[in-house]
Amino acid sequence: MSPAVVAAIRRRAEAEARDMQEHGMTTIQMGGIGAKQVNGQWEAVINLDERIEFYRRFGLWGQSPGVMMDLFCAEDICKSFTGKRWSKRLIGATMPPQGYFDAITRVIEQSEKKRIERGWPDFYYYPIDEAAPEAIPILAATLKAIKKVPTAKT
């Protein structure tokens, strides 16, 4: 992305954070949990420090009992097992194999371990927003894989 695009995105995020603060909104929604394959295993990649500092600057970090945490890495994990990218809203998606669900559980275990170690508030994980009705079985199975981690919330 060009520096101008990055600056525009930052200005918009700052305006939204100021608006949240001014209106007493405290629920944060953010990304930052990725995943990569290491020696054939999926590993969590957690880069939240910059985002957390951003929300601290606006007095929002620590105000909410939890953080809505998108799990966009689920698409990359699924592609590694099926060879296909998810379509928008998962229209026409097919149920991935068990390895996908095992990888999701592994990533969430690592995320939760770091969250607890760092003293961060609860994360409420969601793999996709506004899924197509036919995708509900995939989402339900993905949420079940997340919930295998005792401290994980959805």
PDB file of C-alpha atoms in Angstrom:
ATOM      1  CA  MET A   1       0.000   0.000   0.000  1.00  0.00           C
ATOM      2  CA  SER A   2       1.139   3.482  -0.715  1.00  0.00           C
ATOM      3  CA  PRO A   3       1.980   5.829   2.176  1.00  0.00           C
ATOM      4  CA  ALA A   4      -1.076   7.925   1.263  1.00  0.00           C
ATOM      5  CA  VAL A   5      -3.394   4.915   1.571  1.00  0.00           C
ATOM      6  CA  VAL A   6      -1.826   3.887   4.871  1.00  0.00           C
ATOM      7  CA  ALA A   7      -2.247   7.454   6.187  1.00  0.00           C
ATOM      8  CA  ALA A   8      -5.898   7.527   5.083  1.00  0.00           C
ATOM      9  CA  ILE A   9      -6.601   4.201   6.812  1.00  0.00           C
ATOM     10  CA  ARG A  10      -4.920   5.461  10.003  1.00  0.00           C
ATOM     11  CA  ARG A  11      -6.930   8.726   9.949  1.00  0.00           C
ATOM     12  CA  ARG A  12     -10.163   6.779   9.577  1.00  0.00           C
ATOM     13  CA  ALA A  13      -9.238   4.409  12.417  1.00  0.00           C
ATOM     14  CA  GLU A  14      -8.361   7.359  14.659  1.00  0.00           C
ATOM     15  CA  ALA A  15     -11.668   9.076  13.835  1.00  0.00           C
ATOM     16  CA  GLU A  16     -13.564   5.875  14.669  1.00  0.00           C
ATOM     17  CA  ALA A  17     -11.662   5.463  17.949  1.00  0.00           C
ATOM     18  CA  ARG A  18     -12.396   9.086  18.949  1.00  0.00           C
ATOM     19  CA  ASP A  19     -16.068   8.543  18.095  1.00  0.00           C
ATOM     20  CA  MET A  20     -16.151   5.351  20.180  1.00  0.00           C
ATOM     21  CA  GLN A  21     -14.593   7.179  23.112  1.00  0.00           C
ATOM     22  CA  GLU A  22     -16.953  10.153  22.831  1.00  0.00           C
ATOM     23  CA  HIS A  23     -20.015   7.893  22.756  1.00  0.00           C
ATOM     24  CA  GLY A  24     -18.927   5.585  25.587  1.00  0.00           C
ATOM     25  CA  MET A  25     -18.501   2.566  23.346  1.00  0.00           C
ATOM     26  CA  THR A  26     -15.961   0.123  24.744  1.00  0.00           C
ATOM     27  CA  THR A  27     -16.178  -3.051  22.659  1.00  0.00           C
ATOM     28  CA  ILE A  28     -13.099  -3.368  20.493  1.00  0.00           C
ATOM     29  CA  GLN A  29     -13.058  -5.443  17.333  1.00  0.00           C
ATOM     30  CA  MET A  30      -9.668  -6.159  15.877  1.00  0.00           C
ATOM     31  CA  GLY A  31      -7.531  -8.551  13.928  1.00  0.00           C
ATOM     32  CA  GLY A  32      -4.008  -9.544  14.577  1.00  0.00           C
ATOM     33  CA  ILE A  33      -4.054 -13.290  14.955  1.00  0.00           C
ATOM     34  CA  GLY A  34      -2.571 -14.844  11.901  1.00  0.00           C
ATOM     35  CA  ALA A  35      -1.146 -18.257  11.256  1.00  0.00           C
ATOM     36  CA  LYS A  36       1.702 -19.791   9.317  1.00  0.00           C
ATOM     37  CA  GLN A  37       2.932 -23.281   8.715  1.00  0.00           C
ATOM     38  CA  VAL A  38       6.098 -24.326  10.532  1.00  0.00           C
ATOM     39  CA  ASN A  39       7.390 -27.830   9.853  1.00  0.00           C
ATOM     40  CA  GLY A  40       3.950 -28.880   8.612  1.00  0.00           C
ATOM     41  CA  GLN A  41       2.102 -27.533  11.682  1.00  0.00           C
ATOM     42  CA  TRP A  42       0.032 -24.385  11.870  1.00  0.00           C
ATOM     43  CA  GLU A  43       1.405 -21.869  14.376  1.00  0.00           C
ATOM     44  CA  ALA A  44      -0.260 -18.704  15.633  1.00  0.00           C
ATOM     45  CA  VAL A  45       1.277 -15.400  14.603  1.00  0.00           C
ATOM     46  CA  ILE A  46       0.138 -12.793  17.103  1.00  0.00           C
ATOM     47  CA  ASN A  47       0.987  -9.175  16.354  1.00  0.00           C
ATOM     48  CA  LEU A  48      -1.199  -7.138  18.665  1.00  0.00           C
ATOM     49  CA  ASP A  49       1.188  -4.734  20.389  1.00  0.00           C
ATOM     50  CA  GLU A  50       0.704  -1.893  17.889  1.00  0.00           C
ATOM     51  CA  ARG A  51      -3.081  -2.307  17.886  1.00  0.00           C
ATOM     52  CA  ILE A  52      -3.232  -2.448  21.671  1.00  0.00           C
ATOM     53  CA  GLU A  53      -1.140   0.711  21.934  1.00  0.00           C
ATOM     54  CA  PHE A  54      -3.491   2.395  19.456  1.00  0.00           C
ATOM     55  CA  TYR A  55      -6.529   1.603  21.635  1.00  0.00           C
ATOM     56  CA  ARG A  56      -4.656   2.606  24.805  1.00  0.00           C
ATOM     57  CA  ARG A  57      -3.934   5.995  23.258  1.00  0.00           C
ATOM     58  CA  PHE A  58      -7.680   6.574  22.955  1.00  0.00           C
ATOM     59  CA  GLY A  59      -8.453   5.207  26.417  1.00  0.00           C
ATOM     60  CA  LEU A  60     -10.292   2.188  25.042  1.00  0.00           C
ATOM     61  CA  TRP A  61      -7.956  -0.684  25.937  1.00  0.00           C
ATOM     62  CA  GLY A  62      -8.949  -2.185  29.262  1.00  0.00           C
ATOM     63  CA  GLN A  63     -12.395  -0.566  29.254  1.00  0.00           C
ATOM     64  CA  SER A  64     -14.063  -3.610  27.703  1.00  0.00           C
ATOM     65  CA  PRO A  65     -14.347  -7.003  29.377  1.00  0.00           C
ATOM     66  CA  GLY A  66     -13.331  -8.561  26.068  1.00  0.00           C
ATOM     67  CA  VAL A  67     -12.191  -8.008  22.517  1.00  0.00           C
ATOM     68  CA  MET A  68     -13.986  -9.208  19.396  1.00  0.00           C
ATOM     69  CA  MET A  69     -11.149 -11.029  17.612  1.00  0.00           C
ATOM     70  CA  ASP A  70     -11.509 -11.865  13.957  1.00  0.00           C
ATOM     71  CA  LEU A  71      -9.953 -15.095  12.830  1.00  0.00           C
ATOM     72  CA  PHE A  72      -9.204 -14.275   9.228  1.00  0.00           C
ATOM     73  CA  CYS A  73      -6.369 -16.822   9.259  1.00  0.00           C
ATOM     74  CA  ALA A  74      -9.090 -19.500   9.111  1.00  0.00           C
ATOM     75  CA  GLU A  75      -9.331 -18.875   5.363  1.00  0.00           C
ATOM     76  CA  ASP A  76      -5.602 -19.489   4.825  1.00  0.00           C
ATOM     77  CA  ILE A  77      -5.712 -22.602   6.966  1.00  0.00           C
ATOM     78  CA  CYS A  78      -8.720 -23.908   5.047  1.00  0.00           C
ATOM     79  CA  LYS A  79      -7.029 -23.210   1.701  1.00  0.00           C
ATOM     80  CA  SER A  80      -4.034 -25.279   2.767  1.00  0.00           C
ATOM     81  CA  PHE A  81      -6.335 -28.289   3.192  1.00  0.00           C
ATOM     82  CA  THR A  82      -8.767 -27.761   0.303  1.00  0.00           C
ATOM     83  CA  GLY A  83      -6.734 -25.817  -2.247  1.00  0.00           C
ATOM     84  CA  LYS A  84      -9.528 -23.234  -2.498  1.00  0.00           C
ATOM     85  CA  ARG A  85      -9.988 -19.746  -1.106  1.00  0.00           C
ATOM     86  CA  TRP A  86     -13.245 -19.022   0.611  1.00  0.00           C
ATOM     87  CA  SER A  87     -15.661 -16.935  -1.378  1.00  0.00           C
ATOM     88  CA  LYS A  88     -17.321 -13.899   0.116  1.00  0.00           C
ATOM     89  CA  ARG A  89     -19.690 -15.032   2.865  1.00  0.00           C
ATOM     90  CA  LEU A  90     -18.547 -18.639   2.193  1.00  0.00           C
ATOM     91  CA  ILE A  91     -21.062 -19.045  -0.613  1.00  0.00           C
ATOM     92  CA  GLY A  92     -20.619 -22.509  -2.088  1.00  0.00           C
ATOM     93  CA  ALA A  93     -17.955 -23.517   0.444  1.00  0.00           C
ATOM     94  CA  THR A  94     -17.641 -27.191   1.300  1.00  0.00           C
ATOM     95  CA  MET A  95     -16.841 -28.745   4.652  1.00  0.00           C
ATOM     96  CA  PRO A  96     -13.055 -28.824   5.135  1.00  0.00           C
ATOM     97  CA  PRO A  97     -11.317 -31.970   6.389  1.00  0.00           C
ATOM     98  CA  GLN A  98     -10.625 -32.642  10.071  1.00  0.00           C
ATOM     99  CA  GLY A  99      -7.067 -31.313   9.733  1.00  0.00           C
ATOM    100  CA  TYR A 100      -8.488 -27.813   9.265  1.00  0.00           C
ATOM    101  CA  PHE A 101     -10.370 -28.008  12.565  1.00  0.00           C
ATOM    102  CA  ASP A 102      -7.335 -29.434  14.372  1.00  0.00           C
ATOM    103  CA  ALA A 103      -5.222 -26.542  13.058  1.00  0.00           C
ATOM    104  CA  ILE A 104      -7.814 -23.990  14.234  1.00  0.00           C
ATOM    105  CA  THR A 105      -7.760 -25.519  17.723  1.00  0.00           C
ATOM    106  CA  ARG A 106      -3.942 -25.393  17.750  1.00  0.00           C
ATOM    107  CA  VAL A 107      -3.857 -21.707  16.746  1.00  0.00           C
ATOM    108  CA  ILE A 108      -6.448 -20.815  19.389  1.00  0.00           C
ATOM    109  CA  GLU A 109      -4.514 -22.736  22.078  1.00  0.00           C
ATOM    110  CA  GLN A 110      -1.440 -20.653  21.279  1.00  0.00           C
ATOM    111  CA  SER A 111      -3.427 -17.421  21.138  1.00  0.00           C
ATOM    112  CA  GLU A 112      -5.069 -18.084  24.481  1.00  0.00           C
ATOM    113  CA  LYS A 113      -1.734 -18.965  26.085  1.00  0.00           C
ATOM    114  CA  LYS A 114      -0.264 -15.636  25.002  1.00  0.00           C
ATOM    115  CA  ARG A 115      -3.430 -13.713  25.956  1.00  0.00           C
ATOM    116  CA  ILE A 116      -3.305 -15.127  29.485  1.00  0.00           C
ATOM    117  CA  GLU A 117       0.459 -14.606  29.826  1.00  0.00           C
ATOM    118  CA  ARG A 118       0.146 -10.955  28.762  1.00  0.00           C
ATOM    119  CA  GLY A 119      -2.894 -10.276  30.961  1.00  0.00           C
ATOM    120  CA  TRP A 120      -5.049  -9.261  28.004  1.00  0.00           C
ATOM    121  CA  PRO A 121      -8.853  -9.311  28.342  1.00  0.00           C
ATOM    122  CA  ASP A 122     -10.915 -12.178  26.966  1.00  0.00           C
ATOM    123  CA  PHE A 123     -10.940 -12.615  23.203  1.00  0.00           C
ATOM    124  CA  TYR A 124     -14.253 -13.476  21.565  1.00  0.00           C
ATOM    125  CA  TYR A 125     -13.207 -15.309  18.416  1.00  0.00           C
ATOM    126  CA  TYR A 126     -15.198 -15.314  15.208  1.00  0.00           C
ATOM    127  CA  PRO A 127     -14.021 -16.831  11.931  1.00  0.00           C
ATOM    128  CA  ILE A 128     -16.203 -14.869   9.493  1.00  0.00           C
ATOM    129  CA  ASP A 129     -18.872 -12.212   9.651  1.00  0.00           C
ATOM    130  CA  GLU A 130     -22.188 -12.444   7.790  1.00  0.00           C
ATOM    131  CA  ALA A 131     -21.805 -15.946   6.400  1.00  0.00           C
ATOM    132  CA  ALA A 132     -24.220 -17.370   3.846  1.00  0.00           C
ATOM    133  CA  PRO A 133     -26.872 -19.722   5.282  1.00  0.00           C
ATOM    134  CA  GLU A 134     -25.291 -22.745   3.584  1.00  0.00           C
ATOM    135  CA  ALA A 135     -22.034 -22.004   5.435  1.00  0.00           C
ATOM    136  CA  ILE A 136     -23.573 -22.429   8.894  1.00  0.00           C
ATOM    137  CA  PRO A 137     -22.404 -26.063   9.276  1.00  0.00           C
ATOM    138  CA  ILE A 138     -18.805 -25.009   8.492  1.00  0.00           C
ATOM    139  CA  LEU A 139     -18.996 -22.115  10.955  1.00  0.00           C
ATOM    140  CA  ALA A 140     -20.595 -24.273  13.650  1.00  0.00           C
ATOM    141  CA  ALA A 141     -17.825 -26.860  13.276  1.00  0.00           C
ATOM    142  CA  THR A 142     -15.167 -24.111  13.325  1.00  0.00           C
ATOM    143  CA  LEU A 143     -16.645 -22.616  16.500  1.00  0.00           C
ATOM    144  CA  LYS A 144     -16.682 -26.097  18.037  1.00  0.00           C
ATOM    145  CA  ALA A 145     -12.956 -26.427  17.215  1.00  0.00           C
ATOM    146  CA  ILE A 146     -12.338 -23.057  18.921  1.00  0.00           C
ATOM    147  CA  LYS A 147     -14.333 -24.100  21.996  1.00  0.00           C
ATOM    148  CA  LYS A 148     -12.105 -27.164  22.477  1.00  0.00           C
ATOM    149  CA  VAL A 149      -9.762 -24.692  24.150  1.00  0.00           C
ATOM    150  CA  PRO A 150     -11.225 -24.318  27.659  1.00  0.00           C
ATOM    151  CA  THR A 151     -10.479 -20.598  28.025  1.00  0.00           C
ATOM    152  CA  ALA A 152     -11.609 -19.640  24.499  1.00  0.00           C
ATOM    153  CA  LYS A 153     -14.818 -17.696  24.015  1.00  0.00           C
ATOM    154  CA  THR A 154     -16.886 -17.243  20.889  1.00  0.00           C
TER     155      THR A 154
END
